[in-house]
Amino acid sequence: MTSNPSNRRRVLTGITTTGTPHLGNYVGAIKPAIAASRDESFDSFYFLADYHALVKCFEPERIHQSTLEIAATWLALGLDTSRSVFYRQSDIAEIPELTWLLTCATAKGLMNRSHAYKAQVADNEAAGEDPDYGISMGLFCYPILMAADILMFNAHSVPVGKDQIQHLEMARDIAARFNHRYGERFVLPEAATDEFVATLPGTDGRKMSKSYDNTIPLWLPEKKLRKAIMKIKTNSQEPGEPKDPDEASVYAVYAAFASKAQRAEMRQAFSDGISWGEVKQQLFELVNSELSAPRERYEALINDPAKIEKELNQGAERARAIATPFIDELRHAVGIRRLD
Ligand code: TRP
């Protein structure tokens, strides 16, 4: 396959540029991705999914600001851009081009089964609306664009939250159908989810997500971070009462940041009746100790957008060095060829 001559395993993930990075993004995607980027046996690809942002966000300023914040976040957290390819989706014109080739190899029925799409239809029906009310073709075809992101670089492994597993299955389906039609072109990618961190609960106990408005922003100043952690919902059990860690959001968040030994100790403290206040204080200290040094680097980067832009341009150049010859091969494979 021309797209990967070195044959090293490839890890790839993207973050949609619609919001301010929160602890859920950090734990579920950014942290494992940066760890993988240090592993010499992998090649890693990380990108800002700004085309995906257009599906759900119609505020241009917000998309722009979010792109800046997310890029600064990855750099502040120590992404090594000399080893991994770090780029903005919209800088790679080959991606929307591949999206069309894939769209023509995607069964509409496959998209009909998308959880995100079906949930919207169900909401519309419950509200007595037309089933397609408010559903754009961007939303409907979202999984095809995501498949193009992944297949463009023939990624083997895609670190994502559990909610994205279906999108990975769809990417595999689409790749397999394309391969069947046009010869072996694409690696079939797999989702990589870590059992401790796949989804982090938010302050209300549901999955931490900007759509639930229950997030803890990653770069809160220390005092605000503590305040936000203190607001995580618990039950009304008193100090001294044994508590069940597996029922507690605070424990789930703690577990995502803690070492194995720290997790075991905290589980013991739960059965010994630690107070919620004390759990939260320990959680704050754990999270803050991990984030305080990167927080300073983040502040510096946010104030130097030209530096970020330069990094992204270099990343785009390296990504296109792969994407350009590969899209040429794919165009040829489907019959779009020069006439002479
Ligand atoms: N859909 C992903 C999310 O909402 C973001 C994303 C877009 C992505 N393209 C991707 C993730 C490709 C992994 C690979 O989290």
Short mmCIF file of C-alpha atoms and ligand atoms in Angstrom, two decimals:
data_model
loop_
_atom_site.label_atom_id
_atom_site.label_comp_id
_atom_site.label_asym_id
_atom_site.label_seq_id
_atom_site.Cartn_x
_atom_site.Cartn_y
_atom_site.Cartn_z
CA MET A 1 0.00 0.00 0.00
CA THR A 2 1.61 3.27 -1.11
CA SER A 3 0.12 5.08 1.85
CA ASN A 4 2.37 3.35 4.39
CA PRO A 5 5.72 2.24 3.00
CA SER A 6 7.37 1.91 6.44
CA ASN A 7 4.70 -0.55 7.57
CA ARG A 8 4.87 0.65 11.19
CA ARG A 9 1.57 0.58 13.05
CA ARG A 10 -0.32 3.83 12.84
CA VAL A 11 -2.35 5.44 15.59
CA LEU A 12 -4.68 8.29 14.65
CA THR A 13 -7.26 10.37 16.44
CA GLY A 14 -9.13 13.64 15.99
CA ILE A 15 -10.88 16.13 18.24
CA THR A 16 -13.84 18.15 17.04
CA THR A 17 -13.17 21.87 17.40
CA THR A 18 -16.40 23.03 18.96
CA GLY A 19 -15.54 23.61 22.57
CA THR A 20 -13.03 24.20 25.29
CA PRO A 21 -11.04 21.07 26.15
CA HIS A 22 -12.34 19.38 29.29
CA LEU A 23 -11.16 16.61 31.57
CA GLY A 24 -13.19 14.05 29.60
CA ASN A 25 -11.37 14.91 26.37
CA TYR A 26 -8.06 14.81 28.19
CA VAL A 27 -8.56 11.44 29.79
CA GLY A 28 -10.49 9.81 26.96
CA ALA A 29 -8.46 10.93 23.97
CA ILE A 30 -5.58 13.35 24.45
CA LYS A 31 -3.65 11.61 27.21
CA PRO A 32 -3.59 8.12 25.68
CA ALA A 33 -2.79 9.63 22.30
CA ILE A 34 0.19 11.57 23.61
CA ALA A 35 1.42 8.48 25.44
CA ALA A 36 1.19 6.51 22.19
CA SER A 37 3.09 9.26 20.39
CA ARG A 38 6.12 8.55 22.58
CA ASP A 39 6.08 4.87 21.68
CA GLU A 40 8.78 4.36 19.08
CA SER A 41 7.03 1.40 17.52
CA PHE A 42 4.09 3.54 16.35
CA ASP A 43 3.59 6.35 13.91
CA SER A 44 0.96 8.72 15.23
CA PHE A 45 -1.41 11.16 13.58
CA TYR A 46 -3.41 13.70 15.57
CA PHE A 47 -5.66 16.29 14.08
CA LEU A 48 -8.18 19.03 14.71
CA ALA A 49 -11.48 17.88 13.21
CA ASP A 50 -12.72 21.29 12.11
CA TYR A 51 -14.86 19.96 9.25
CA HIS A 52 -16.65 17.78 11.79
CA ALA A 53 -17.19 20.89 13.90
CA LEU A 54 -19.30 22.40 11.11
CA VAL A 55 -21.84 19.62 11.53
CA LYS A 56 -22.94 20.80 14.93
CA CYS A 57 -21.63 24.30 15.48
CA PHE A 58 -22.79 27.32 13.51
CA GLU A 59 -20.76 29.87 15.43
CA PRO A 60 -17.65 30.69 13.37
CA GLU A 61 -15.92 32.49 16.24
CA ARG A 62 -16.38 29.54 18.49
CA ILE A 63 -14.89 27.13 15.98
CA HIS A 64 -11.93 29.43 15.51
CA GLN A 65 -11.32 29.90 19.23
CA SER A 66 -11.76 26.20 19.89
CA THR A 67 -9.21 25.31 17.20
CA LEU A 68 -6.69 27.60 18.90
CA GLU A 69 -7.41 26.17 22.36
CA ILE A 70 -7.27 22.54 21.31
CA ALA A 71 -4.05 22.98 19.35
CA ALA A 72 -2.47 24.80 22.31
CA THR A 73 -3.67 22.00 24.57
CA TRP A 74 -1.96 19.21 22.64
CA LEU A 75 1.27 21.16 22.39
CA ALA A 76 1.20 22.14 26.07
CA LEU A 77 0.67 18.53 27.10
CA GLY A 78 3.88 17.55 25.42
CA LEU A 79 2.95 16.21 22.02
CA ASP A 80 6.23 15.62 20.19
CA THR A 81 5.51 17.13 16.77
CA SER A 82 8.83 15.97 15.41
CA ARG A 83 7.66 12.38 15.74
CA SER A 84 3.90 12.55 15.34
CA VAL A 85 2.00 14.28 12.57
CA PHE A 86 -0.16 17.04 14.06
CA TYR A 87 -2.48 18.85 11.64
CA ARG A 88 -5.77 20.53 10.96
CA GLN A 89 -8.25 18.42 8.99
CA SER A 90 -9.23 21.34 6.73
CA ASP A 91 -5.60 21.79 5.62
CA ILE A 92 -5.76 18.39 3.92
CA ALA A 93 -7.91 18.86 0.81
CA GLU A 94 -7.47 15.16 0.07
CA ILE A 95 -9.77 14.32 3.00
CA PRO A 96 -12.99 15.79 1.57
CA GLU A 97 -11.97 14.32 -1.77
CA LEU A 98 -11.65 10.87 -0.24
CA THR A 99 -14.95 11.45 1.56
CA TRP A 100 -16.70 11.56 -1.80
CA LEU A 101 -15.02 8.39 -3.05
CA LEU A 102 -16.12 6.66 0.14
CA THR A 103 -19.61 8.17 0.03
CA CYS A 104 -20.13 6.39 -3.27
CA ALA A 105 -19.09 3.11 -1.65
CA THR A 106 -21.26 3.53 1.45
CA ALA A 107 -24.67 1.90 1.77
CA LYS A 108 -27.31 4.40 2.84
CA GLY A 109 -28.69 1.66 5.09
CA LEU A 110 -25.43 1.69 7.02
CA MET A 111 -25.85 5.39 7.77
CA ASN A 112 -29.51 4.82 8.71
CA ARG A 113 -28.25 2.64 11.55
CA SER A 114 -26.05 5.36 13.07
CA HIS A 115 -26.84 5.81 16.78
CA ALA A 116 -26.42 9.59 16.59
CA TYR A 117 -28.80 9.89 13.65
CA LYS A 118 -31.34 7.49 15.11
CA ALA A 119 -31.32 9.35 18.42
CA GLN A 120 -32.20 12.60 16.64
CA VAL A 121 -34.99 10.93 14.69
CA ALA A 122 -36.37 9.43 17.91
CA ASP A 123 -36.26 12.86 19.60
CA ASN A 124 -38.10 14.39 16.66
CA GLU A 125 -40.75 11.69 16.72
CA ALA A 126 -41.23 12.07 20.46
CA ALA A 127 -41.69 15.81 19.95
CA GLY A 128 -44.24 15.23 17.19
CA GLU A 129 -41.92 16.78 14.57
CA ASP A 130 -41.02 15.57 11.10
CA PRO A 131 -38.51 12.72 11.66
CA ASP A 132 -35.78 14.59 9.75
CA TYR A 133 -36.36 17.93 11.43
CA GLY A 134 -33.02 19.69 11.97
CA ILE A 135 -30.97 16.85 10.50
CA SER A 136 -28.45 17.98 7.90
CA MET A 137 -26.68 15.79 5.37
CA GLY A 138 -23.54 16.69 7.31
CA LEU A 139 -24.93 14.93 10.36
CA PHE A 140 -26.18 11.99 8.33
CA CYS A 141 -22.85 11.53 6.53
CA TYR A 142 -20.65 12.37 9.52
CA PRO A 143 -19.37 8.77 9.78
CA ILE A 144 -18.14 8.86 6.17
CA LEU A 145 -16.03 11.96 6.78
CA MET A 146 -14.67 10.28 9.88
CA ALA A 147 -13.89 7.14 7.87
CA ALA A 148 -11.98 9.32 5.39
CA ASP A 149 -9.94 10.85 8.24
CA ILE A 150 -8.88 7.40 9.30
CA LEU A 151 -8.52 5.64 5.95
CA MET A 152 -6.58 8.52 4.38
CA PHE A 153 -3.64 7.52 6.56
CA ASN A 154 -4.41 3.82 6.79
CA ALA A 155 -4.51 4.01 10.58
CA HIS A 156 -4.56 0.68 12.41
CA SER A 157 -5.60 1.92 15.80
CA VAL A 158 -7.91 4.79 16.73
CA PRO A 159 -8.06 5.89 20.38
CA VAL A 160 -11.61 7.06 21.03
CA GLY A 161 -14.29 7.03 23.70
CA LYS A 162 -16.76 4.16 23.75
CA ASP A 163 -19.38 6.35 22.11
CA GLN A 164 -17.27 6.32 18.95
CA ILE A 165 -17.02 2.56 18.57
CA GLN A 166 -19.87 2.42 16.09
CA HIS A 167 -18.12 5.00 13.92
CA LEU A 168 -15.08 2.74 13.81
CA GLU A 169 -17.23 -0.23 12.83
CA MET A 170 -18.67 1.88 10.04
CA ALA A 171 -15.19 2.90 8.89
CA ARG A 172 -14.27 -0.77 8.68
CA ASP A 173 -17.43 -1.58 6.73
CA ILE A 174 -16.83 1.24 4.30
CA ALA A 175 -13.16 0.29 3.86
CA ALA A 176 -14.04 -3.35 3.28
CA ARG A 177 -16.62 -2.49 0.65
CA PHE A 178 -14.19 -0.16 -1.12
CA ASN A 179 -11.45 -2.82 -1.00
CA HIS A 180 -13.84 -5.39 -2.37
CA ARG A 181 -14.72 -3.16 -5.29
CA TYR A 182 -11.34 -1.61 -6.13
CA GLY A 183 -8.71 -3.96 -4.68
CA GLU A 184 -6.95 -3.88 -1.32
CA ARG A 185 -6.43 -0.17 -0.61
CA PHE A 186 -7.28 0.34 3.03
CA VAL A 187 -6.25 -1.11 6.36
CA LEU A 188 -9.31 -2.02 8.47
CA PRO A 189 -8.96 0.24 11.53
CA GLU A 190 -9.74 -0.69 15.12
CA ALA A 191 -10.99 1.39 18.03
CA ALA A 192 -8.67 1.51 21.04
CA THR A 193 -10.51 2.15 24.29
CA ASP A 194 -8.90 1.88 27.69
CA GLU A 195 -11.15 0.17 30.23
CA PHE A 196 -10.49 2.77 32.96
CA VAL A 197 -10.83 5.87 30.90
CA ALA A 198 -13.18 5.26 28.00
CA THR A 199 -15.79 7.70 29.25
CA LEU A 200 -15.45 10.00 32.22
CA PRO A 201 -18.56 11.05 34.16
CA GLY A 202 -19.28 14.75 34.40
CA THR A 203 -20.33 16.82 37.41
CA ASP A 204 -23.89 15.43 37.21
CA GLY A 205 -22.85 11.77 36.87
CA ARG A 206 -23.72 11.44 33.19
CA LYS A 207 -20.92 11.13 30.61
CA MET A 208 -18.80 14.29 30.65
CA SER A 209 -19.85 16.06 27.49
CA LYS A 210 -20.30 19.61 26.32
CA SER A 211 -23.81 18.69 25.18
CA TYR A 212 -24.81 17.95 28.80
CA ASP A 213 -23.15 21.08 30.15
CA ASN A 214 -21.51 19.02 32.89
CA THR A 215 -17.86 19.39 32.00
CA ILE A 216 -14.84 20.48 33.98
CA PRO A 217 -12.63 22.57 31.67
CA LEU A 218 -9.06 21.32 31.50
CA TRP A 219 -7.34 24.65 32.00
CA LEU A 220 -9.27 26.16 34.88
CA PRO A 221 -7.05 28.12 37.24
CA GLU A 222 -6.31 26.16 40.42
CA LYS A 223 -9.03 27.71 42.60
CA LYS A 224 -11.74 27.25 40.01
CA LEU A 225 -10.61 23.69 39.35
CA ARG A 226 -11.03 22.92 43.05
CA LYS A 227 -14.47 24.55 43.08
CA ALA A 228 -15.59 22.56 40.02
CA ILE A 229 -14.42 19.30 41.56
CA MET A 230 -16.23 20.11 44.80
CA LYS A 231 -19.44 20.39 42.77
CA ILE A 232 -19.34 16.84 41.42
CA LYS A 233 -22.59 15.15 42.44
CA THR A 234 -22.45 12.54 45.23
CA ASN A 235 -25.13 10.82 47.27
CA SER A 236 -26.05 11.83 50.81
CA GLN A 237 -24.02 9.18 52.66
CA GLU A 238 -22.36 10.49 55.82
CA PRO A 239 -18.66 10.39 56.75
CA GLY A 240 -17.92 7.04 58.34
CA GLU A 241 -20.45 5.15 56.22
CA PRO A 242 -18.87 2.63 53.85
CA LYS A 243 -19.34 3.76 50.25
CA ASP A 244 -19.38 1.98 46.93
CA PRO A 245 -16.68 3.38 44.61
CA ASP A 246 -18.31 1.84 41.56
CA GLU A 247 -21.42 3.94 42.13
CA ALA A 248 -19.52 7.21 42.59
CA SER A 249 -18.60 9.66 39.82
CA VAL A 250 -15.84 11.09 41.98
CA TYR A 251 -14.21 7.69 42.11
CA ALA A 252 -14.49 7.19 38.36
CA VAL A 253 -12.73 10.50 37.78
CA TYR A 254 -10.13 9.65 40.42
CA ALA A 255 -9.50 6.26 38.81
CA ALA A 256 -8.84 7.88 35.45
CA PHE A 257 -5.97 9.92 36.90
CA ALA A 258 -4.66 7.51 39.52
CA SER A 259 -2.02 4.80 39.42
CA LYS A 260 -3.06 1.25 40.15
CA ALA A 261 -1.81 1.57 43.75
CA GLN A 262 -3.67 4.86 44.27
CA ARG A 263 -6.85 3.28 42.98
CA ALA A 264 -6.54 0.37 45.40
CA GLU A 265 -5.90 2.77 48.29
CA MET A 266 -8.90 4.90 47.40
CA ARG A 267 -11.15 1.83 47.14
CA GLN A 268 -10.04 0.88 50.63
CA ALA A 269 -10.78 4.41 51.87
CA PHE A 270 -14.30 4.11 50.43
CA SER A 271 -15.00 0.95 52.38
CA ASP A 272 -13.53 2.64 55.48
CA GLY A 273 -16.08 5.45 55.10
CA ILE A 274 -14.02 8.37 53.77
CA SER A 275 -16.12 11.56 53.55
CA TRP A 276 -17.13 12.96 50.17
CA GLY A 277 -15.32 16.18 50.99
CA GLU A 278 -12.10 14.30 51.58
CA VAL A 279 -12.43 12.26 48.37
CA LYS A 280 -12.91 15.48 46.44
CA GLN A 281 -9.93 17.15 48.09
CA GLN A 282 -7.73 14.18 47.15
CA LEU A 283 -9.16 14.17 43.66
CA PHE A 284 -8.38 17.88 43.29
CA GLU A 285 -4.80 17.38 44.44
CA LEU A 286 -4.27 14.48 42.08
CA VAL A 287 -5.66 16.29 39.03
CA ASN A 288 -3.94 19.55 39.86
CA SER A 289 -0.53 17.96 40.33
CA GLU A 290 -0.80 16.46 36.88
CA LEU A 291 -1.99 19.67 35.20
CA SER A 292 -0.11 22.51 36.85
CA ALA A 293 3.06 22.44 34.71
CA PRO A 294 1.24 22.00 31.37
CA ARG A 295 -1.16 24.78 32.43
CA GLU A 296 1.74 27.27 32.37
CA ARG A 297 2.84 26.12 28.93
CA TYR A 298 -0.75 26.41 27.72
CA GLU A 299 -1.03 30.03 28.84
CA ALA A 300 2.19 30.88 26.98
CA LEU A 301 1.03 29.19 23.77
CA ILE A 302 -2.42 30.77 23.72
CA ASN A 303 -0.67 34.11 23.70
CA ASP A 304 1.51 33.12 20.74
CA PRO A 305 -0.88 31.85 18.03
CA ALA A 306 1.75 32.29 15.28
CA LYS A 307 3.79 29.57 16.90
CA ILE A 308 0.80 27.23 16.85
CA GLU A 309 0.02 28.10 13.24
CA LYS A 310 3.58 27.24 12.26
CA GLU A 311 3.35 23.84 13.94
CA LEU A 312 0.07 23.09 12.17
CA ASN A 313 1.45 24.12 8.79
CA GLN A 314 4.41 21.83 9.21
CA GLY A 315 2.09 19.03 10.23
CA ALA A 316 -0.11 19.60 7.19
CA GLU A 317 2.90 19.40 4.93
CA ARG A 318 3.86 16.04 6.37
CA ALA A 319 0.30 14.74 6.25
CA ARG A 320 -0.07 15.80 2.62
CA ALA A 321 3.17 14.07 1.70
CA ILE A 322 1.23 10.89 2.48
CA ALA A 323 -2.25 11.94 1.38
CA THR A 324 -1.36 13.36 -2.05
CA PRO A 325 0.20 10.24 -3.60
CA PHE A 326 -2.42 8.04 -1.93
CA ILE A 327 -5.38 10.00 -3.28
CA ASP A 328 -3.75 9.80 -6.73
CA GLU A 329 -3.66 6.04 -6.40
CA LEU A 330 -7.30 5.95 -5.28
CA ARG A 331 -8.48 8.22 -8.08
CA HIS A 332 -6.74 5.94 -10.53
CA ALA A 333 -8.28 2.89 -8.89
CA VAL A 334 -11.83 4.20 -9.30
CA GLY A 335 -11.24 5.21 -12.94
CA ILE A 336 -10.52 8.92 -12.61
CA ARG A 337 -7.39 9.04 -14.76
CA ARG A 338 -5.57 11.26 -17.22
CA LEU A 339 -6.56 10.63 -20.80
CA ASP A 340 -3.10 10.74 -22.36
N1 TRP B 1 -16.05 11.90 15.94
C1 TRP B 1 -14.98 12.11 16.86
C2 TRP B 1 -15.56 12.61 18.18
O1 TRP B 1 -16.62 13.21 18.18
C3 TRP B 1 -13.95 13.09 16.34
C4 TRP B 1 -13.30 12.58 15.13
C5 TRP B 1 -13.47 13.04 13.85
C6 TRP B 1 -12.40 11.48 15.08
N2 TRP B 1 -12.70 12.30 13.01
C7 TRP B 1 -12.05 11.32 13.71
C8 TRP B 1 -11.86 10.61 16.04
C9 TRP B 1 -11.18 10.31 13.28
C10 TRP B 1 -11.00 9.60 15.61
C11 TRP B 1 -10.67 9.45 14.25
O2 TRP B 1 -14.94 12.42 19.20
#
